[in-house]
Amino acid sequence: MNLENSCIVIFGASGDLTFRKLIPALYNLYKIGKLGEHFSVLGVARSELSDDSFRQKMYDTLVKFEKASGESLDAFCEHLYYQAVNTSDALDYVKLLPRLDELHDRYGSCGNTLYYLSTPPSLYGVIPECLAAHGLTTEEYGWKRIIVEKPFGYDIKTAKELDVQIHKYFDEHQIYRIDHYLGKETVQNLLVLRFSNGLFEPLWNRNFIDYVEITGAESIGVEERGGYYDGSGAMRDMFQNHLLQVLAMVAMEPPAIINADSMRDEVAKVLYCLHPLSNEDLKNNLVLGQYTASTIDGEEVKGYLEEKGVPADSTTETYMALRCEIDNWRWAGVPFYVRTGKRLPTRVTEVVIHFKTTPHPVFSQNAPDNKLIIRIQPDEGISMRFGLKKPGAGFEAKEVSMDFRYSDLSSAANLMTAYERLLLDAIKGDATLFARTDAVHACWKFVQPILDYKAERGQVYEYEAGTWGPSEADKLIAKHGKVWRKPSGLMKKKV
Ligand code: NDP
Ligand code: BG6
């Protein structure tokens, strides 16, 4: 039996994530032959749908969003099934038993089952309990794994409670907490860049690095997700998970070997070394913002408070900037400036490593800082910036760059999306790119005082949609004598 033959049970199969990300990812994996033929997908939600109507919905989605067509589309859709279940009623899960038996028999998947929780988070603890009530979590007949979507908890208390709840029915090795940033090729490339290049490795520490900037900017607003976002804000939605994971990739020690445990040991270690922030620290090192209405490219854009599902008096932050430090040998004293926001001028995720200047400016008082810009998305690539002599008389330095674009790699066209990579890893039983419980706790431990500070006294400044956040964020980094990079295109124009 092939251990990858399996049934993928998606809870929340009538929802947005299923049709926008999960089904397209599974379809693309199927199309490139990574799923084989011995798999089935069982959609589960409360809505009454038949197998055929679910298939038709997914078929239409794939045609619309993936421009899918032809035999592979028809063949993929034949692997899709649906079962209506009242997801909060344990008794109703009995309906899953004959369906799963039938699918395992038909596809030779011998009980191997991957559960994907894509429901409202309030059900993340309930579903494992209901599955267990029907013996659907035991591994006597095939492996059982569970992917849990974000958010994993709302704060440190609820994250721990959720862990306890899921651990009653699944062991840690069966639990796959998804953070789709870890599935991004360019986030993984941070490790290869750091640990495979003698050029960078000796410089990657407090002796040579002045400060690090991490930016997760989005040009879109909260769109249709105002109801969810208002209970979350930038801190929970982007910072606590995605950006802290990126920070961990930038700052972690090299793992002794590449396997799930040693990688995740190093990630957890660095997250536990984040310097805890007191209220006094936060007063000086945190800026929160909320976008207001504006006109962008001639189009009127709503302010956050006018968005659907957002209370008119909401103080939820749609922007945050934070200076933090890592208390360990490698990084002591190096500031990490992290910012994220909605309705910023552009969509960009990037890390900028700013190197220290030479000790004595022989040639020019204004020699440019050396920096390494690692563009995670879009326009993925790396740009190294340094100073060279300006042609002509004198010895003035000017900034030049050496650039690499991911798209120049011929194999880049076959890059898997984050959900494709992560779903495939979970099917194969490789948890390396999933967040382990200790790392999730370390993130919450660091974030909890920030949430408390915000709740008690955090001021939320306004910024106009389409700008780089409140001016207070500029003052935050100016204390270090620096300015935020204003990313646009990665590669410099020829001069
Ligand atoms: P939706 O609201 O679009 O879908 C929720 C799904 O859960 C539906 O299929 C719904 O179907 C089902 N459901 C089952 N039981 C309940 C219940 N008691 N109450 C409400 N719905 C129920 O959510 P999304 O698909 O957007 O998100 C799913 C999860 O994924 C969320 O936890 C979200 O935080 C997370 N996520 C979503 C992202 C996205 O881009 N959409 C990105 C990252 C994470 P039915 O009503 O038929 O039961
Ligand atoms: C999601 C957040 O987890 O990540 C969204 O809930 C955000 O608010 C999204 O837009 C960003 O992901 P990406 O892959 O587009 O950078």
PDB file of N, CA and C in Angstrom, residues 219-227 229-230 289-296 299-319 342-344 460-467:
ATOM      1  N   SER A 219      -2.025  46.155  -0.227  1.00  0.00           N
ATOM      2  CA  SER A 219      -2.712  47.338  -0.750  1.00  0.00           C
ATOM      3  C   SER A 219      -4.231  47.192  -0.601  1.00  0.00           C
ATOM      4  N   ILE A 220      -4.698  45.965  -0.431  1.00  0.00           N
ATOM      5  CA  ILE A 220      -6.147  45.774  -0.276  1.00  0.00           C
ATOM      6  C   ILE A 220      -6.585  46.164   1.147  1.00  0.00           C
ATOM      7  N   GLY A 221      -7.889  46.424   1.271  1.00  0.00           N
ATOM      8  CA  GLY A 221      -8.447  46.669   2.601  1.00  0.00           C
ATOM      9  C   GLY A 221      -8.933  45.346   3.173  1.00  0.00           C
ATOM     10  N   VAL A 222      -9.935  45.408   4.059  1.00  0.00           N
ATOM     11  CA  VAL A 222     -10.373  44.143   4.662  1.00  0.00           C
ATOM     12  C   VAL A 222     -11.407  43.423   3.792  1.00  0.00           C
ATOM     13  N   GLU A 223     -11.856  44.084   2.727  1.00  0.00           N
ATOM     14  CA  GLU A 223     -12.784  43.495   1.759  1.00  0.00           C
ATOM     15  C   GLU A 223     -14.008  42.889   2.435  1.00  0.00           C
ATOM     16  N   GLU A 224     -14.329  41.617   2.134  1.00  0.00           N
ATOM     17  CA  GLU A 224     -15.560  41.020   2.689  1.00  0.00           C
ATOM     18  C   GLU A 224     -15.339  40.458   4.087  1.00  0.00           C
ATOM     19  N   ARG A 225     -14.124  40.609   4.628  1.00  0.00           N
ATOM     20  CA  ARG A 225     -13.801  39.893   5.871  1.00  0.00           C
ATOM     21  C   ARG A 225     -13.831  40.805   7.101  1.00  0.00           C
ATOM     22  N   GLY A 226     -14.581  41.913   7.002  1.00  0.00           N
ATOM     23  CA  GLY A 226     -14.603  42.881   8.103  1.00  0.00           C
ATOM     24  C   GLY A 226     -15.023  42.252   9.428  1.00  0.00           C
ATOM     25  N   GLY A 227     -16.020  41.359   9.380  1.00  0.00           N
ATOM     26  CA  GLY A 227     -16.527  40.728  10.605  1.00  0.00           C
ATOM     27  C   GLY A 227     -15.423  39.955  11.304  1.00  0.00           C
ATOM     28  N   TYR A 229     -12.105  40.265  10.665  1.00  0.00           N
ATOM     29  CA  TYR A 229     -10.895  41.065  10.889  1.00  0.00           C
ATOM     30  C   TYR A 229     -11.042  41.942  12.123  1.00  0.00           C
ATOM     31  N   ASP A 230     -12.251  42.416  12.352  1.00  0.00           N
ATOM     32  CA  ASP A 230     -12.400  43.351  13.464  1.00  0.00           C
ATOM     33  C   ASP A 230     -12.096  42.696  14.812  1.00  0.00           C
ATOM     34  N   GLY A 289      -2.153  51.698  13.833  1.00  0.00           N
ATOM     35  CA  GLY A 289      -2.874  52.629  12.965  1.00  0.00           C
ATOM     36  C   GLY A 289      -4.133  52.017  12.385  1.00  0.00           C
ATOM     37  N   GLN A 290      -4.996  52.894  11.877  1.00  0.00           N
ATOM     38  CA  GLN A 290      -6.241  52.443  11.230  1.00  0.00           C
ATOM     39  C   GLN A 290      -6.450  53.312   9.995  1.00  0.00           C
ATOM     40  N   TYR A 291      -6.769  52.690   8.861  1.00  0.00           N
ATOM     41  CA  TYR A 291      -6.852  53.518   7.645  1.00  0.00           C
ATOM     42  C   TYR A 291      -8.163  54.291   7.559  1.00  0.00           C
ATOM     43  N   THR A 292      -8.035  55.467   6.963  1.00  0.00           N
ATOM     44  CA  THR A 292      -9.216  56.306   6.749  1.00  0.00           C
ATOM     45  C   THR A 292      -9.452  56.404   5.239  1.00  0.00           C
ATOM     46  N   ALA A 293     -10.640  56.940   4.895  1.00  0.00           N
ATOM     47  CA  ALA A 293     -11.025  57.007   3.477  1.00  0.00           C
ATOM     48  C   ALA A 293     -10.045  57.856   2.668  1.00  0.00           C
ATOM     49  N   SER A 294      -9.977  57.547   1.408  1.00  0.00           N
ATOM     50  CA  SER A 294      -9.041  58.293   0.561  1.00  0.00           C
ATOM     51  C   SER A 294      -9.399  58.060  -0.900  1.00  0.00           C
ATOM     52  N   THR A 295      -8.669  58.702  -1.771  1.00  0.00           N
ATOM     53  CA  THR A 295      -8.833  58.448  -3.209  1.00  0.00           C
ATOM     54  C   THR A 295      -7.522  57.879  -3.723  1.00  0.00           C
ATOM     55  N   ILE A 296      -7.582  56.674  -4.299  1.00  0.00           N
ATOM     56  CA  ILE A 296      -6.357  56.048  -4.808  1.00  0.00           C
ATOM     57  C   ILE A 296      -6.524  55.845  -6.307  1.00  0.00           C
ATOM     58  N   GLU A 299      -9.825  56.536  -7.630  1.00  0.00           N
ATOM     59  CA  GLU A 299     -10.958  55.748  -7.119  1.00  0.00           C
ATOM     60  C   GLU A 299     -11.161  56.017  -5.631  1.00  0.00           C
ATOM     61  N   GLU A 300     -12.408  56.240  -5.237  1.00  0.00           N
ATOM     62  CA  GLU A 300     -12.655  56.485  -3.806  1.00  0.00           C
ATOM     63  C   GLU A 300     -12.566  55.183  -3.031  1.00  0.00           C
ATOM     64  N   VAL A 301     -11.854  55.240  -1.929  1.00  0.00           N
ATOM     65  CA  VAL A 301     -11.638  54.037  -1.135  1.00  0.00           C
ATOM     66  C   VAL A 301     -12.193  54.281   0.265  1.00  0.00           C
ATOM     67  N   LYS A 302     -12.934  53.302   0.767  1.00  0.00           N
ATOM     68  CA  LYS A 302     -13.552  53.468   2.098  1.00  0.00           C
ATOM     69  C   LYS A 302     -12.521  53.452   3.207  1.00  0.00           C
ATOM     70  N   GLY A 303     -12.841  54.137   4.298  1.00  0.00           N
ATOM     71  CA  GLY A 303     -12.025  54.000   5.499  1.00  0.00           C
ATOM     72  C   GLY A 303     -12.395  52.700   6.197  1.00  0.00           C
ATOM     73  N   TYR A 304     -11.567  52.255   7.127  1.00  0.00           N
ATOM     74  CA  TYR A 304     -11.836  50.989   7.815  1.00  0.00           C
ATOM     75  C   TYR A 304     -13.197  51.011   8.503  1.00  0.00           C
ATOM     76  N   LEU A 305     -13.536  52.146   9.122  1.00  0.00           N
ATOM     77  CA  LEU A 305     -14.789  52.204   9.890  1.00  0.00           C
ATOM     78  C   LEU A 305     -16.033  52.131   9.002  1.00  0.00           C
ATOM     79  N   GLU A 306     -15.851  52.367   7.719  1.00  0.00           N
ATOM     80  CA  GLU A 306     -17.011  52.271   6.806  1.00  0.00           C
ATOM     81  C   GLU A 306     -17.094  50.897   6.148  1.00  0.00           C
ATOM     82  N   GLU A 307     -16.148  50.027   6.424  1.00  0.00           N
ATOM     83  CA  GLU A 307     -16.143  48.713   5.775  1.00  0.00           C
ATOM     84  C   GLU A 307     -17.286  47.855   6.332  1.00  0.00           C
ATOM     85  N   LYS A 308     -17.786  46.937   5.461  1.00  0.00           N
ATOM     86  CA  LYS A 308     -18.868  46.032   5.858  1.00  0.00           C
ATOM     87  C   LYS A 308     -18.434  45.150   7.044  1.00  0.00           C
ATOM     88  N   GLY A 309     -19.300  45.078   8.057  1.00  0.00           N
ATOM     89  CA  GLY A 309     -19.011  44.191   9.195  1.00  0.00           C
ATOM     90  C   GLY A 309     -18.146  44.840  10.266  1.00  0.00           C
ATOM     91  N   VAL A 310     -17.780  46.122  10.071  1.00  0.00           N
ATOM     92  CA  VAL A 310     -16.912  46.783  11.059  1.00  0.00           C
ATOM     93  C   VAL A 310     -17.742  47.788  11.858  1.00  0.00           C
ATOM     94  N   PRO A 311     -17.756  47.692  13.196  1.00  0.00           N
ATOM     95  CA  PRO A 311     -18.506  48.662  14.000  1.00  0.00           C
ATOM     96  C   PRO A 311     -17.956  50.084  13.805  1.00  0.00           C
ATOM     97  N   ALA A 312     -18.837  51.059  13.805  1.00  0.00           N
ATOM     98  CA  ALA A 312     -18.431  52.434  13.489  1.00  0.00           C
ATOM     99  C   ALA A 312     -17.442  53.000  14.506  1.00  0.00           C
ATOM    100  N   ASP A 313     -17.406  52.393  15.705  1.00  0.00           N
ATOM    101  CA  ASP A 313     -16.475  52.941  16.718  1.00  0.00           C
ATOM    102  C   ASP A 313     -15.290  51.987  16.955  1.00  0.00           C
ATOM    103  N   SER A 314     -15.031  51.125  16.013  1.00  0.00           N
ATOM    104  CA  SER A 314     -13.963  50.126  16.207  1.00  0.00           C
ATOM    105  C   SER A 314     -12.593  50.780  16.405  1.00  0.00           C
ATOM    106  N   THR A 315     -11.813  50.192  17.304  1.00  0.00           N
ATOM    107  CA  THR A 315     -10.430  50.672  17.484  1.00  0.00           C
ATOM    108  C   THR A 315      -9.439  49.588  17.024  1.00  0.00           C
ATOM    109  N   THR A 316      -9.914  48.673  16.218  1.00  0.00           N
ATOM    110  CA  THR A 316      -9.034  47.608  15.712  1.00  0.00           C
ATOM    111  C   THR A 316      -7.944  48.205  14.821  1.00  0.00           C
ATOM    112  N   GLU A 317      -6.722  47.729  15.020  1.00  0.00           N
ATOM    113  CA  GLU A 317      -5.608  48.269  14.217  1.00  0.00           C
ATOM    114  C   GLU A 317      -5.519  47.551  12.876  1.00  0.00           C
ATOM    115  N   THR A 318      -5.351  48.338  11.825  1.00  0.00           N
ATOM    116  CA  THR A 318      -5.128  47.739  10.502  1.00  0.00           C
ATOM    117  C   THR A 318      -3.669  47.905  10.112  1.00  0.00           C
ATOM    118  N   TYR A 319      -2.899  48.516  11.031  1.00  0.00           N
ATOM    119  CA  TYR A 319      -1.460  48.723  10.793  1.00  0.00           C
ATOM    120  C   TYR A 319      -0.754  48.560  12.121  1.00  0.00           C
ATOM    121  N   LYS A 342      -2.857  47.006   6.175  1.00  0.00           N
ATOM    122  CA  LYS A 342      -3.757  46.948   5.015  1.00  0.00           C
ATOM    123  C   LYS A 342      -3.822  48.357   4.433  1.00  0.00           C
ATOM    124  N   ARG A 343      -4.182  48.411   3.161  1.00  0.00           N
ATOM    125  CA  ARG A 343      -4.337  49.692   2.456  1.00  0.00           C
ATOM    126  C   ARG A 343      -3.064  50.529   2.491  1.00  0.00           C
ATOM    127  N   LEU A 344      -1.941  49.876   2.306  1.00  0.00           N
ATOM    128  CA  LEU A 344      -0.679  50.590   2.138  1.00  0.00           C
ATOM    129  C   LEU A 344      -0.486  50.784   0.622  1.00  0.00           C
ATOM    130  N   VAL A 460      -4.523  54.291  18.755  1.00  0.00           N
ATOM    131  CA  VAL A 460      -4.530  53.879  17.345  1.00  0.00           C
ATOM    132  C   VAL A 460      -4.589  55.153  16.495  1.00  0.00           C
ATOM    133  N   TYR A 461      -3.531  55.392  15.731  1.00  0.00           N
ATOM    134  CA  TYR A 461      -3.458  56.607  14.919  1.00  0.00           C
ATOM    135  C   TYR A 461      -4.107  56.369  13.559  1.00  0.00           C
ATOM    136  N   GLU A 462      -4.614  57.435  13.015  1.00  0.00           N
ATOM    137  CA  GLU A 462      -5.209  57.313  11.665  1.00  0.00           C
ATOM    138  C   GLU A 462      -4.131  57.426  10.589  1.00  0.00           C
ATOM    139  N   TYR A 463      -4.338  56.737   9.487  1.00  0.00           N
ATOM    140  CA  TYR A 463      -3.516  56.996   8.300  1.00  0.00           C
ATOM    141  C   TYR A 463      -4.416  56.899   7.081  1.00  0.00           C
ATOM    142  N   GLU A 464      -4.117  57.708   6.115  1.00  0.00           N
ATOM    143  CA  GLU A 464      -4.946  57.724   4.911  1.00  0.00           C
ATOM    144  C   GLU A 464      -4.703  56.460   4.086  1.00  0.00           C
ATOM    145  N   ALA A 465      -5.754  55.836   3.630  1.00  0.00           N
ATOM    146  CA  ALA A 465      -5.581  54.657   2.759  1.00  0.00           C
ATOM    147  C   ALA A 465      -4.649  55.023   1.608  1.00  0.00           C
ATOM    148  N   GLY A 466      -3.742  54.118   1.290  1.00  0.00           N
ATOM    149  CA  GLY A 466      -2.822  54.379   0.179  1.00  0.00           C
ATOM    150  C   GLY A 466      -1.526  55.038   0.617  1.00  0.00           C
ATOM    151  N   THR A 467      -1.337  55.234   1.931  1.00  0.00           N
ATOM    152  CA  THR A 467      -0.068  55.802   2.420  1.00  0.00           C
ATOM    153  C   THR A 467       0.665  54.728   3.234  1.00  0.00           C
TER     154      THR A 467
END
